[in-house]
PDB file of C-alpha atoms in Angstrom:
ATOM      1  CA  MET A   1       5.225  -7.948  20.285  1.00 94.00           C
ATOM      2  CA  LYS A   2       2.558  -8.412  17.639  1.00 95.00           C
ATOM      3  CA  LEU A   3      -0.534  -6.361  16.841  1.00 96.00           C
ATOM      4  CA  ASP A   4      -3.187  -8.145  14.776  1.00 93.00           C
ATOM      5  CA  GLY A   5      -0.643 -10.806  13.846  1.00 91.00           C
ATOM      6  CA  TYR A   6       2.021  -8.376  12.585  1.00 94.00           C
ATOM      7  CA  ASP A   7       5.316  -7.598  14.331  1.00 96.00           C
ATOM      8  CA  VAL A   8       5.464  -4.199  16.011  1.00 97.00           C
ATOM      9  CA  ASP A   9       8.832  -2.514  15.575  1.00 98.00           C
ATOM     10  CA  PRO A  10      10.253   0.827  16.686  1.00 98.00           C
ATOM     11  CA  GLY A  11       9.562   3.384  13.977  1.00 98.00           C
ATOM     12  CA  ASP A  12       6.277   1.800  12.858  1.00 98.00           C
ATOM     13  CA  PRO A  13       3.440   4.259  12.227  1.00 98.00           C
ATOM     14  CA  VAL A  14       0.207   3.444  14.101  1.00 98.00           C
ATOM     15  CA  TYR A  15      -3.172   5.059  14.760  1.00 97.00           C
ATOM     16  CA  ASP A  16      -5.006   5.615  18.043  1.00 97.00           C
ATOM     17  CA  LEU A  17      -8.747   6.370  18.061  1.00 95.00           C
ATOM     18  CA  PHE A  18      -8.218   9.136  20.639  1.00 95.00           C
ATOM     19  CA  PHE A  19      -4.856  10.623  19.629  1.00 96.00           C
ATOM     20  CA  GLY A  20      -4.636  10.006  15.862  1.00 95.00           C
ATOM     21  CA  ASP A  21      -1.362   9.249  14.109  1.00 97.00           C
ATOM     22  CA  GLY A  22       1.530   8.053  16.248  1.00 98.00           C
ATOM     23  CA  ARG A  23       4.846   6.266  15.986  1.00 98.00           C
ATOM     24  CA  VAL A  24       6.199   3.320  17.973  1.00 98.00           C
ATOM     25  CA  THR A  25       9.317   4.489  19.790  1.00 98.00           C
ATOM     26  CA  SER A  26      10.259   1.261  21.581  1.00 98.00           C
ATOM     27  CA  ILE A  27       9.100  -2.061  22.989  1.00 98.00           C
ATOM     28  CA  THR A  28       9.310  -2.520  26.761  1.00 98.00           C
ATOM     29  CA  ALA A  29      10.861  -5.544  28.487  1.00 97.00           C
ATOM     30  CA  ASP A  30       7.350  -6.847  29.262  1.00 96.00           C
ATOM     31  CA  GLY A  31       6.287  -6.631  25.605  1.00 96.00           C
ATOM     32  CA  ARG A  32       4.377  -3.370  25.458  1.00 97.00           C
ATOM     33  CA  ALA A  33       4.654  -0.853  22.652  1.00 98.00           C
ATOM     34  CA  VAL A  34       5.640   2.683  23.600  1.00 98.00           C
ATOM     35  CA  VAL A  35       3.946   5.077  21.181  1.00 98.00           C
ATOM     36  CA  ALA A  36       4.539   8.817  20.762  1.00 98.00           C
ATOM     37  CA  PHE A  37       1.865  11.226  19.591  1.00 97.00           C
ATOM     38  CA  GLY A  38       3.913  14.383  19.324  1.00 96.00           C
ATOM     39  CA  PRO A  39       5.086  15.127  22.888  1.00 96.00           C
ATOM     40  CA  ARG A  40       2.595  12.663  24.448  1.00 96.00           C
ATOM     41  CA  VAL A  41       3.738   9.066  25.024  1.00 98.00           C
ATOM     42  CA  PHE A  42       1.601   6.058  25.965  1.00 98.00           C
ATOM     43  CA  THR A  43       2.082   2.283  26.227  1.00 98.00           C
ATOM     44  CA  TYR A  44      -0.112  -0.422  24.686  1.00 98.00           C
ATOM     45  CA  ASP A  45      -0.351  -4.183  25.075  1.00 97.00           C
ATOM     46  CA  GLU A  46      -0.567  -6.757  22.261  1.00 96.00           C
ATOM     47  CA  ARG A  47      -4.351  -6.236  22.070  1.00 97.00           C
ATOM     48  CA  GLY A  48      -3.919  -2.533  21.301  1.00 97.00           C
ATOM     49  CA  VAL A  49      -5.223  -1.598  24.749  1.00 97.00           C
ATOM     50  CA  GLY A  50      -3.655   1.402  26.414  1.00 95.00           C
ATOM     51  CA  GLN A  51      -4.584   3.901  29.091  1.00 90.00           C
ATOM     52  CA  HIS A  52      -8.304   3.946  28.253  1.00 89.00           C
ATOM     53  CA  GLY A  53      -8.785   0.289  29.171  1.00 93.00           C
ATOM     54  CA  ARG A  54     -10.167  -0.739  25.787  1.00 95.00           C
ATOM     55  CA  ARG A  55      -8.668  -1.201  22.369  1.00 96.00           C
ATOM     56  CA  SER A  56      -7.738   2.030  20.637  1.00 96.00           C
ATOM     57  CA  LEU A  57      -4.472   1.250  18.791  1.00 97.00           C
ATOM     58  CA  TYR A  58      -4.521   0.040  15.187  1.00 96.00           C
ATOM     59  CA  TRP A  59      -2.168   0.041  12.208  1.00 96.00           C
ATOM     60  CA  HIS A  60      -4.411   2.574  10.454  1.00 94.00           C
ATOM     61  CA  ASN A  61      -7.640   4.413  11.194  1.00 91.00           C
ATOM     62  CA  PRO A  62     -10.191   1.554  11.244  1.00 88.00           C
ATOM     63  CA  ILE A  63     -13.138   3.776  10.364  1.00 82.00           C
ATOM     64  CA  LEU A  64     -13.814   3.226   6.666  1.00 77.00           C
ATOM     65  CA  LEU A  65     -17.312   4.644   6.441  1.00 81.00           C
ATOM     66  CA  VAL A  66     -19.958   6.408   8.448  1.00 85.00           C
ATOM     67  CA  PRO A  67     -22.562   3.945   9.760  1.00 85.00           C
ATOM     68  CA  MET A  68     -26.033   4.267   8.259  1.00 88.00           C
ATOM     69  CA  LYS A  69     -28.972   5.164  10.510  1.00 92.00           C
ATOM     70  CA  SER A  70     -31.320   2.392   9.422  1.00 94.00           C
ATOM     71  CA  GLU A  71     -30.740  -0.890  11.264  1.00 93.00           C
ATOM     72  CA  ALA A  72     -31.251  -2.867   8.043  1.00 93.00           C
ATOM     73  CA  SER A  73     -28.691  -0.762   6.155  1.00 92.00           C
ATOM     74  CA  TRP A  74     -26.243  -0.902   9.052  1.00 90.00           C
ATOM     75  CA  SER A  75     -26.636  -4.681   9.212  1.00 92.00           C
ATOM     76  CA  MET A  76     -25.818  -4.888   5.496  1.00 92.00           C
ATOM     77  CA  GLN A  77     -22.739  -2.650   5.964  1.00 90.00           C
ATOM     78  CA  ARG A  78     -21.483  -4.874   8.778  1.00 89.00           C
ATOM     79  CA  ARG A  79     -21.995  -8.061   6.753  1.00 91.00           C
ATOM     80  CA  LEU A  80     -20.180  -6.568   3.747  1.00 90.00           C
ATOM     81  CA  ASN A  81     -17.289  -5.281   5.860  1.00 85.00           C
ATOM     82  CA  THR A  82     -16.944  -8.652   7.592  1.00 85.00           C
ATOM     83  CA  ALA A  83     -16.919 -10.473   4.242  1.00 88.00           C
ATOM     84  CA  ILE A  84     -14.314  -8.110   2.796  1.00 85.00           C
ATOM     85  CA  ALA A  85     -12.095  -8.405   5.880  1.00 80.00           C
ATOM     86  CA  GLY A  86     -12.408 -12.194   5.718  1.00 81.00           C
ATOM     87  CA  GLU A  87     -11.163 -12.180   2.126  1.00 84.00           C
ATOM     88  CA  LEU A  88      -8.238  -9.920   3.017  1.00 80.00           C
ATOM     89  CA  ARG A  89      -7.208 -11.965   6.056  1.00 72.00           C
ATOM     90  CA  PRO A  90      -8.035 -15.614   5.371  1.00 62.00           C
ATOM     91  CA  GLY A  91      -8.038 -17.819   8.443  1.00 57.00           C
ATOM     92  CA  GLN A  92      -8.245 -14.914  10.878  1.00 54.00           C
ATOM     93  CA  VAL A  93     -11.422 -14.538  12.934  1.00 51.00           C
ATOM     94  CA  ILE A  94     -12.755 -11.009  13.061  1.00 50.00           C
TER      95      ILE A  94
END
């Protein structure tokens, strides 16, 4: 299984938007990651989608900054973040 182009292995640390820091415990036969958050355990597909029906699993907390209120400022933040991500991951569409 891969998440964002990187192999997911048992023992890998990950981050869920709802549950915080977790650790991959295993990969199922159908290619899902089993992740433990303390005593709670959930499974995720290769898109990072788990029990909530939308993506919530990432390698790290994806929130780098608090969005600005002004639409113009927020638009600038998004453009800058997209440009930075593009430089860090050449060839990958964000």
